[in-house]
mmCIF file of C-alpha atoms in Angstrom:
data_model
loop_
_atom_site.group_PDB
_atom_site.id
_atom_site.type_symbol
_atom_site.label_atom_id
_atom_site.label_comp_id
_atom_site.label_asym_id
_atom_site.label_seq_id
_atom_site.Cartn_x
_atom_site.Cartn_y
_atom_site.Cartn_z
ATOM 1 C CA UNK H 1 27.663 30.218 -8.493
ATOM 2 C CA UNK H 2 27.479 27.207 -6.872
ATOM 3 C CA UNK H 3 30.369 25.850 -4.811
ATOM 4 C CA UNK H 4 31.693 23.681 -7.012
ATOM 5 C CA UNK H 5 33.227 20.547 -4.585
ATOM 6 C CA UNK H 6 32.890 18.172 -7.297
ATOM 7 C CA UNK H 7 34.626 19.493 -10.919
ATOM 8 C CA UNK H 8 34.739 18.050 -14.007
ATOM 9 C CA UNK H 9 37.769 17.137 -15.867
ATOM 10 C CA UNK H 10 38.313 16.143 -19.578
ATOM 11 C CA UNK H 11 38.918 12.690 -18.011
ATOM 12 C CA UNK H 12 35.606 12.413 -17.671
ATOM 13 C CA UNK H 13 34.768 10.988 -20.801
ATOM 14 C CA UNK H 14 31.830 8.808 -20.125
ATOM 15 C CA UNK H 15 29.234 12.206 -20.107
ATOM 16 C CA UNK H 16 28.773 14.815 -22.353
ATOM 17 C CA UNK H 17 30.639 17.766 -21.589
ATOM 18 C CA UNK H 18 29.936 21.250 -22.242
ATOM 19 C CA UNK H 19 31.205 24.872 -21.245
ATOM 20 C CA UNK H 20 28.003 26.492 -20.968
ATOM 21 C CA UNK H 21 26.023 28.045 -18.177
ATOM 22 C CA UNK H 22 23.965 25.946 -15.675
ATOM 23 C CA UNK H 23 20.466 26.039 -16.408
ATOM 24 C CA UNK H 24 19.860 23.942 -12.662
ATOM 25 C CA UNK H 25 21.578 27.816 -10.739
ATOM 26 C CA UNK H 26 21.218 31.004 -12.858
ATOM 27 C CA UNK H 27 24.421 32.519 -10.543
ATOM 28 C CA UNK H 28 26.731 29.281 -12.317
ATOM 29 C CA UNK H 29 27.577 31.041 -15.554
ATOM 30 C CA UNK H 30 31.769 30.662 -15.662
ATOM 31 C CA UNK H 31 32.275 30.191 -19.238
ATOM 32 C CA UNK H 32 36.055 28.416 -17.849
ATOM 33 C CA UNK H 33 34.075 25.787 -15.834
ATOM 34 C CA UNK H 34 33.393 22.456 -17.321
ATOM 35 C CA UNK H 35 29.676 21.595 -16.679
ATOM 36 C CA UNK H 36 27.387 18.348 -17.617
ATOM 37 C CA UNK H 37 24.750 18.376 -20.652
ATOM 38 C CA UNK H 38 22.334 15.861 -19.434
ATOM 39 C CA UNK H 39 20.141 13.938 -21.759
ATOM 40 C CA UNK H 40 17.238 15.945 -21.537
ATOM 41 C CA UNK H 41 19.607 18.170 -23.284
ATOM 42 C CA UNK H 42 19.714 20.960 -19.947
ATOM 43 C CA UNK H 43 23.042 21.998 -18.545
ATOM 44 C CA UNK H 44 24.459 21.577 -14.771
ATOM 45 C CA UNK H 45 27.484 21.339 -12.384
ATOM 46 C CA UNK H 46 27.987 18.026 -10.374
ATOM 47 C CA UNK H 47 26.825 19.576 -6.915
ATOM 48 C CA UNK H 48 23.822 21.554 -8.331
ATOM 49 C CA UNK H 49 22.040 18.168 -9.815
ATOM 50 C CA UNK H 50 23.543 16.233 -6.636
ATOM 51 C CA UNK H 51 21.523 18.663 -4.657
ATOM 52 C CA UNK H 52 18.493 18.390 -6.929
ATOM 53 C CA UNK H 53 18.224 14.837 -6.826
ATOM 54 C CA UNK H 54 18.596 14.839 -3.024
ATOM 55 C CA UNK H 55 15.876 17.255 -2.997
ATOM 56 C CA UNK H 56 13.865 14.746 -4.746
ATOM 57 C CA UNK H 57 14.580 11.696 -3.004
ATOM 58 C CA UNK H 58 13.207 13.725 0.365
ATOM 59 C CA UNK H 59 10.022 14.398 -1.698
ATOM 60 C CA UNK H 60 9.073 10.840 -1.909
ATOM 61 C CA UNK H 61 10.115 10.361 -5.549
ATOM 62 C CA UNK H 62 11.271 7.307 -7.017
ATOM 63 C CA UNK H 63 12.768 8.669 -9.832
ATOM 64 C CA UNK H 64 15.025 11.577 -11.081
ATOM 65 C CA UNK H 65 13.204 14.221 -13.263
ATOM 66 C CA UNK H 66 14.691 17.509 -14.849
ATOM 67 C CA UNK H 67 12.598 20.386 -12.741
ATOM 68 C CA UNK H 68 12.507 22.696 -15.936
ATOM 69 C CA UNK H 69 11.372 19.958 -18.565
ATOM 70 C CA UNK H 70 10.013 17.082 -16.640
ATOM 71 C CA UNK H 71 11.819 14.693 -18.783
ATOM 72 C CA UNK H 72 13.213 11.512 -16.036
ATOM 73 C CA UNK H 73 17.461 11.221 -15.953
ATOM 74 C CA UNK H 74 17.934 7.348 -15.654
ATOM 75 C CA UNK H 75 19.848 6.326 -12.685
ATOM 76 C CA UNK H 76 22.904 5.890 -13.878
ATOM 77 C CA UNK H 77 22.998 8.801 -15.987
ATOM 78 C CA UNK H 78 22.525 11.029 -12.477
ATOM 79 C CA UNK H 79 25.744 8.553 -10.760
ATOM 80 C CA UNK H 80 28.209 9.891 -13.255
ATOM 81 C CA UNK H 81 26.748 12.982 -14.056
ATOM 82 C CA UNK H 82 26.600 14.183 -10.187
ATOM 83 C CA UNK H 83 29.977 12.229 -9.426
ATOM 84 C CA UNK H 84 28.066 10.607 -6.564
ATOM 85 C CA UNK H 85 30.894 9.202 -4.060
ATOM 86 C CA UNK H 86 30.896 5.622 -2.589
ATOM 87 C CA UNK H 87 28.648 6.805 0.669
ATOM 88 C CA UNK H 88 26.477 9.041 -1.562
ATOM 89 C CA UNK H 89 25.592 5.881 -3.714
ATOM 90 C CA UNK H 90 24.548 4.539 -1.002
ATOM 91 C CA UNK H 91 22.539 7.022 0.647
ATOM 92 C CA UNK H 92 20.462 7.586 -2.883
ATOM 93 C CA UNK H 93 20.054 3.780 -3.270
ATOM 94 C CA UNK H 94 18.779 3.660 -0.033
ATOM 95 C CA UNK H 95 16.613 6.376 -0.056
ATOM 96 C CA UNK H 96 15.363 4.846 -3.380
ATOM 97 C CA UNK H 97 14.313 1.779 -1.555
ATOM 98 C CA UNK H 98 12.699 3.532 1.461
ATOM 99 C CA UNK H 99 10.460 5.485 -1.292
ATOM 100 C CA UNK H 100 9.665 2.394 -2.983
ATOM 101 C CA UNK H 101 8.255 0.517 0.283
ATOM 102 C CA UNK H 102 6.183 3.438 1.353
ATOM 103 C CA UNK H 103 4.518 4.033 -2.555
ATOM 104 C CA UNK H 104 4.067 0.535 -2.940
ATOM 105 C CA UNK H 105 2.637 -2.517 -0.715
ATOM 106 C CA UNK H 106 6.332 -3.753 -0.185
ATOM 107 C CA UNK H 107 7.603 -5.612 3.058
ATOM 108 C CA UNK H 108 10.634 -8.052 3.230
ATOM 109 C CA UNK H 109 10.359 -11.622 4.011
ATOM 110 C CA UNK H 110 11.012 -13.057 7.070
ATOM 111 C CA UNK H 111 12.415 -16.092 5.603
ATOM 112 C CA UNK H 112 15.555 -14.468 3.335
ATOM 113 C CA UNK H 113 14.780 -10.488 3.666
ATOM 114 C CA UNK H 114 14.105 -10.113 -0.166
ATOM 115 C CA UNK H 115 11.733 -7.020 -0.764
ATOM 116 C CA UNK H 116 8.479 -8.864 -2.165
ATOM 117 C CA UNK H 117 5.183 -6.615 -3.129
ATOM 118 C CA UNK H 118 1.897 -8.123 -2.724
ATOM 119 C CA UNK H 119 -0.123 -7.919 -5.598
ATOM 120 C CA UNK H 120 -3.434 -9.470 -4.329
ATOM 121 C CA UNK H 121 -4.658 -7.027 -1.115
ATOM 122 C CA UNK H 122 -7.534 -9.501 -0.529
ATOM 123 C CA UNK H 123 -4.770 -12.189 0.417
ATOM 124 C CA UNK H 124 -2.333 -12.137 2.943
ATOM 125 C CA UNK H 125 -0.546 -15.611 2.085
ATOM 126 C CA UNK H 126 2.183 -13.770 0.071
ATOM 127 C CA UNK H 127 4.470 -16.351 -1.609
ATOM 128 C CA UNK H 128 8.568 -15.716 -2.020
ATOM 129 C CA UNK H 129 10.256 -17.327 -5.370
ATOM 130 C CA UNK H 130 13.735 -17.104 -3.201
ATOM 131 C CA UNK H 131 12.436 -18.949 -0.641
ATOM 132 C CA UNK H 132 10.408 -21.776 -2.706
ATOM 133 C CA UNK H 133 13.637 -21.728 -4.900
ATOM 134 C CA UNK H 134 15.896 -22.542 -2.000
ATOM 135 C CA UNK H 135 13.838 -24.949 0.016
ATOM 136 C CA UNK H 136 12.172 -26.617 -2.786
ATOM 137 C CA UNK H 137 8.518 -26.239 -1.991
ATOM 138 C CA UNK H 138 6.586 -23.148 -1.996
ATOM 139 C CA UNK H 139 7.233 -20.845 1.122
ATOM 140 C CA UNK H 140 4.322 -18.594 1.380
ATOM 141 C CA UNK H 141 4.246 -15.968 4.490
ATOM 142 C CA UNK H 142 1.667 -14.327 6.304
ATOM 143 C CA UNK H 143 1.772 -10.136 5.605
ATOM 144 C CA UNK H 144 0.099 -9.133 8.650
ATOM 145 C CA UNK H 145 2.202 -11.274 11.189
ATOM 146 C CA UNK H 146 5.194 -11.918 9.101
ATOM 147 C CA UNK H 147 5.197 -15.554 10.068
ATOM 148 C CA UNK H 148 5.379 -18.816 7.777
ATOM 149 C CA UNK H 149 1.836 -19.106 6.777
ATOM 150 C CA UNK H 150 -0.594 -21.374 8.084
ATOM 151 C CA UNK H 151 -4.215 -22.489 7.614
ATOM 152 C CA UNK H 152 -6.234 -21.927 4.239
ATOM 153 C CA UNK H 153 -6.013 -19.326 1.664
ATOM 154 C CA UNK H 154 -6.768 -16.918 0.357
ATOM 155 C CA UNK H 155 -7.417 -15.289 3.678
ATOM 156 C CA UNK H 156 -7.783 -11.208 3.779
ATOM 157 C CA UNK H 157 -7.806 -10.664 7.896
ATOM 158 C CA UNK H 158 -5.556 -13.417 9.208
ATOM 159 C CA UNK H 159 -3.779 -16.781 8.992
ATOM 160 C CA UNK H 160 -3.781 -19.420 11.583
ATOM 161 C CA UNK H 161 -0.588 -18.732 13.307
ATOM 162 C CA UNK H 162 -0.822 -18.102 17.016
ATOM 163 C CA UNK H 163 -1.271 -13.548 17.702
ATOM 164 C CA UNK H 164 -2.014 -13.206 14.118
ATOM 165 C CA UNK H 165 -5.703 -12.332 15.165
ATOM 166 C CA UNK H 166 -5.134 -8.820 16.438
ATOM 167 C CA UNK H 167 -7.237 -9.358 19.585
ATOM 168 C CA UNK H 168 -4.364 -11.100 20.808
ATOM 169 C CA UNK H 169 -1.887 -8.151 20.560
ATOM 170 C CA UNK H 170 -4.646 -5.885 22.501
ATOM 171 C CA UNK H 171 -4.850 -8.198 25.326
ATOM 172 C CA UNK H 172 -0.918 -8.198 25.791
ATOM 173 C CA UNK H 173 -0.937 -4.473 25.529
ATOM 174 C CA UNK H 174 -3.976 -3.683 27.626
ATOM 175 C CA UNK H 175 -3.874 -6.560 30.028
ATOM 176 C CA UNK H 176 -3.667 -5.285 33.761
ATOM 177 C CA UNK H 177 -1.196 -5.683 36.669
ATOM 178 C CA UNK H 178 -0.925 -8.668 39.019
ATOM 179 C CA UNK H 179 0.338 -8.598 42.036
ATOM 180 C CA UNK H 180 1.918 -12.780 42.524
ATOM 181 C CA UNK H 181 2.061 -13.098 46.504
ATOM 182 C CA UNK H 182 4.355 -15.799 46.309
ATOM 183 C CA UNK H 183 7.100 -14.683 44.640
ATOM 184 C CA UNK H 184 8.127 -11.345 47.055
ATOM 185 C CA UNK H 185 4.558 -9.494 45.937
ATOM 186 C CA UNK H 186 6.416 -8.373 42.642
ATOM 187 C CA UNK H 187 3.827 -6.653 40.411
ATOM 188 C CA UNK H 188 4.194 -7.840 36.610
ATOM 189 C CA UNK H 189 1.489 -8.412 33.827
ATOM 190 C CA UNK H 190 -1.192 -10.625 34.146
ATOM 191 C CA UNK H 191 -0.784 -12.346 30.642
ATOM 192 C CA UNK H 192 1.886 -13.194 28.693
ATOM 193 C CA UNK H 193 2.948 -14.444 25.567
ATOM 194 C CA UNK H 194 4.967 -17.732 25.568
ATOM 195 C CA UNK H 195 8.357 -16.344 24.131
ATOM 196 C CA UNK H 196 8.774 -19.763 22.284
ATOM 197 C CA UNK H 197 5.194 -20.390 20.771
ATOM 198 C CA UNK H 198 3.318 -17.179 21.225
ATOM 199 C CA UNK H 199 0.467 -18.684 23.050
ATOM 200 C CA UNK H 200 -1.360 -16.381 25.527
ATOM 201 C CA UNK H 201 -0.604 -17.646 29.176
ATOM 202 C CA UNK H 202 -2.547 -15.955 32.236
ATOM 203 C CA UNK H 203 -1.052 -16.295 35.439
ATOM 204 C CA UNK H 204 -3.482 -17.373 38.023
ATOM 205 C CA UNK H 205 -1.657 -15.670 40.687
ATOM 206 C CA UNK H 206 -1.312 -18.901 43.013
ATOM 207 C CA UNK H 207 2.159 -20.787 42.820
ATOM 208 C CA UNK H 208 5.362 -19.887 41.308
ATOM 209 C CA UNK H 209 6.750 -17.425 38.701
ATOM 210 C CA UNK H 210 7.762 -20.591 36.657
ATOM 211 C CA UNK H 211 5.307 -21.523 33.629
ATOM 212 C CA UNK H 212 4.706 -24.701 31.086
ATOM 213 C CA UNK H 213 3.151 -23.589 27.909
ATOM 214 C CA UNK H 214 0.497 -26.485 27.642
ATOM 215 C CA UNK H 215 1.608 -26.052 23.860
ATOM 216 C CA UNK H 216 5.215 -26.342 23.292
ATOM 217 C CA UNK H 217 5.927 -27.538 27.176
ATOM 218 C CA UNK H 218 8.687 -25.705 27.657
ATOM 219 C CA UNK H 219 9.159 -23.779 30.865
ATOM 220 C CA UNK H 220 9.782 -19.739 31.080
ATOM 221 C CA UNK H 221 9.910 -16.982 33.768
ATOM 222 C CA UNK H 222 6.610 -15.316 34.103
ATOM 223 C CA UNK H 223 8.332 -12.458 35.160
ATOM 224 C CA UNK H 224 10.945 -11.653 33.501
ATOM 225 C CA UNK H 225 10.435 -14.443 30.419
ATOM 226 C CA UNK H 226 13.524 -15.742 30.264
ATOM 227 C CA UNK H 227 14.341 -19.743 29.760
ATOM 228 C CA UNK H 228 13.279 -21.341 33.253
ATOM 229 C CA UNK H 229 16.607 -22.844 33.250
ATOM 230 C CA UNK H 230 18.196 -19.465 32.364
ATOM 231 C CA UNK H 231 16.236 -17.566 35.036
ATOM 232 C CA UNK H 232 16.583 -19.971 37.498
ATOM 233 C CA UNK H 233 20.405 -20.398 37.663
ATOM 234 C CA UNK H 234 20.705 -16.397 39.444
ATOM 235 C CA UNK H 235 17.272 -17.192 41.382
ATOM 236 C CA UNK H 236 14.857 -19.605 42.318
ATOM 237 C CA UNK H 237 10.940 -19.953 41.777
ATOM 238 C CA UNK H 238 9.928 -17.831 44.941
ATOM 239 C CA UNK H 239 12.764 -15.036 44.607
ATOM 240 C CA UNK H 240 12.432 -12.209 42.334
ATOM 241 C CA UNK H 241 14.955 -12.335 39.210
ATOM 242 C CA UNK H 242 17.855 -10.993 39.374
ATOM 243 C CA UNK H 243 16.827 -9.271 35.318
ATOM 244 C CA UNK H 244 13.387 -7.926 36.888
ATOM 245 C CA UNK H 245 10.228 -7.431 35.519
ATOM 246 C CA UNK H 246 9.821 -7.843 31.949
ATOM 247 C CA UNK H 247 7.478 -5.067 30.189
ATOM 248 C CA UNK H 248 4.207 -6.043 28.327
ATOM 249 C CA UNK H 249 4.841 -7.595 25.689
ATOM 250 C CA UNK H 250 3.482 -5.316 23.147
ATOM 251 C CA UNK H 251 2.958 -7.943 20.611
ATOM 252 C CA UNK H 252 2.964 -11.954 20.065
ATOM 253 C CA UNK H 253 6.685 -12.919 19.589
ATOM 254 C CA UNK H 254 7.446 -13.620 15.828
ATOM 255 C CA UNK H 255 8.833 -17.143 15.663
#
């Protein structure tokens, strides 16, 4: 029998309630013990069906499905049924959403975080109806760099937004040491990404650690990419900072 941690009471009035043997664990046959007919008409204890579900959710599954008939419980049928507490709610409504992004081509936007699907796989300009609700035009976003879009559509390999082209990424990642003499011989990466634009800067290794993006014009550490200002105010532009060497980037900063 299973260990019953969640019992039914005649309380529990808004599910059918039955004293018959589960059909969900052969060993749960206590004709005292007050078990749950669900609607597909098959008989279980709160923990047995919790545990099925669960089951299901690590499978992948989306939704709840009796494993002797097939027929689907709805949702909220399986909340009262298994007497799902407050943290197990959550855990199954998360674990719903996790399912969903991985079956389907789901991704949140940047500009809110709603979950959006992409319908058209030839087109990466994705729009969001929260987003063109809220700011009154249409906000479309780019799902390969999960930036505000830019440049025309539809598009299927990249928009115009600086390190969307994935070329861009590979230098960062691959790019190979420098040694900059004039800053204590500190080894760091020879390109970076401009933390505030994204545009690819190479360090010539002549002159200080302190770069302009010709872009935006603003002024960062080539070493450790802080603000200039920032990184400046513990060192100067011929001392090593204080935070050290930044690792490769990885990947074009999402602005």
């Amino acid at each position: 029998m299973a260990n019953n941690f969640k019992k039914l009471t005649l309380s529990d009035t808004d599910i059918k309630l039955v004293k018959k043997p589960s059909d969900l664990d052969v060993c749960d046959d206590n004709p005292d013990v007050l078990r749950v007919q669900l609607s597909c008409g098959h008989v279980s204890d709160p923990m047995s069906l919790t545990d099925c579900c669960k089951a299901q959710l690590f499978d992948g599954e989306m939704v709840f499905k009796c494993p002797l008939c097939k027929k689907e419980w709805p949702f909220d049928e399986v909340r009262k049924s298994a007497k799902l507490s407050k943290d197990e709610l959550i855990g199954f409504e998360d674990m719903l959403g996790t399912n969903a992004t991985k079956k389907f081509d789901i991704k949140d936007c940047p500009g809110c975080g709603t979950f959006i699907q992409r319908l058209h796989t030839t087109n990466l300009a994705v729009e969001c109806s929260v987003c063109t609700e809220r700011t009154g035009r249409i906000y479309e976003f780019c799902w390969k760099c999960q930036r505000e879009w830019k440049g025309p559509r539809p598009h299927d390999d990249q928009c115009e937004n600086v390190g969307c082209n994935i070329k861009d990424q590979e230098l960062l990642k691959d790019c190979s040491m420098v040694t900059l003499t004039c800053v204590q011989n500190v080894q760091c990466p020879g390109i970076r990404a401009c933390p505030f634009c994204g545009v690819l800067i190479e360090h010539l290794r002549v002159g200080c650690k302190i770069m302009t993006c010709q872009k935006c014009r603003k002024g960062f550490c080539f070493v450790c990419l802080k603000p200039a200002q920032e990184c400046l105010q513990t060192s100067t532009h011929f001392v090593l900072c204080t935070a050290g060497v930044a690792p490769k980037q990885g990947e074009v900063p999402r602005l």
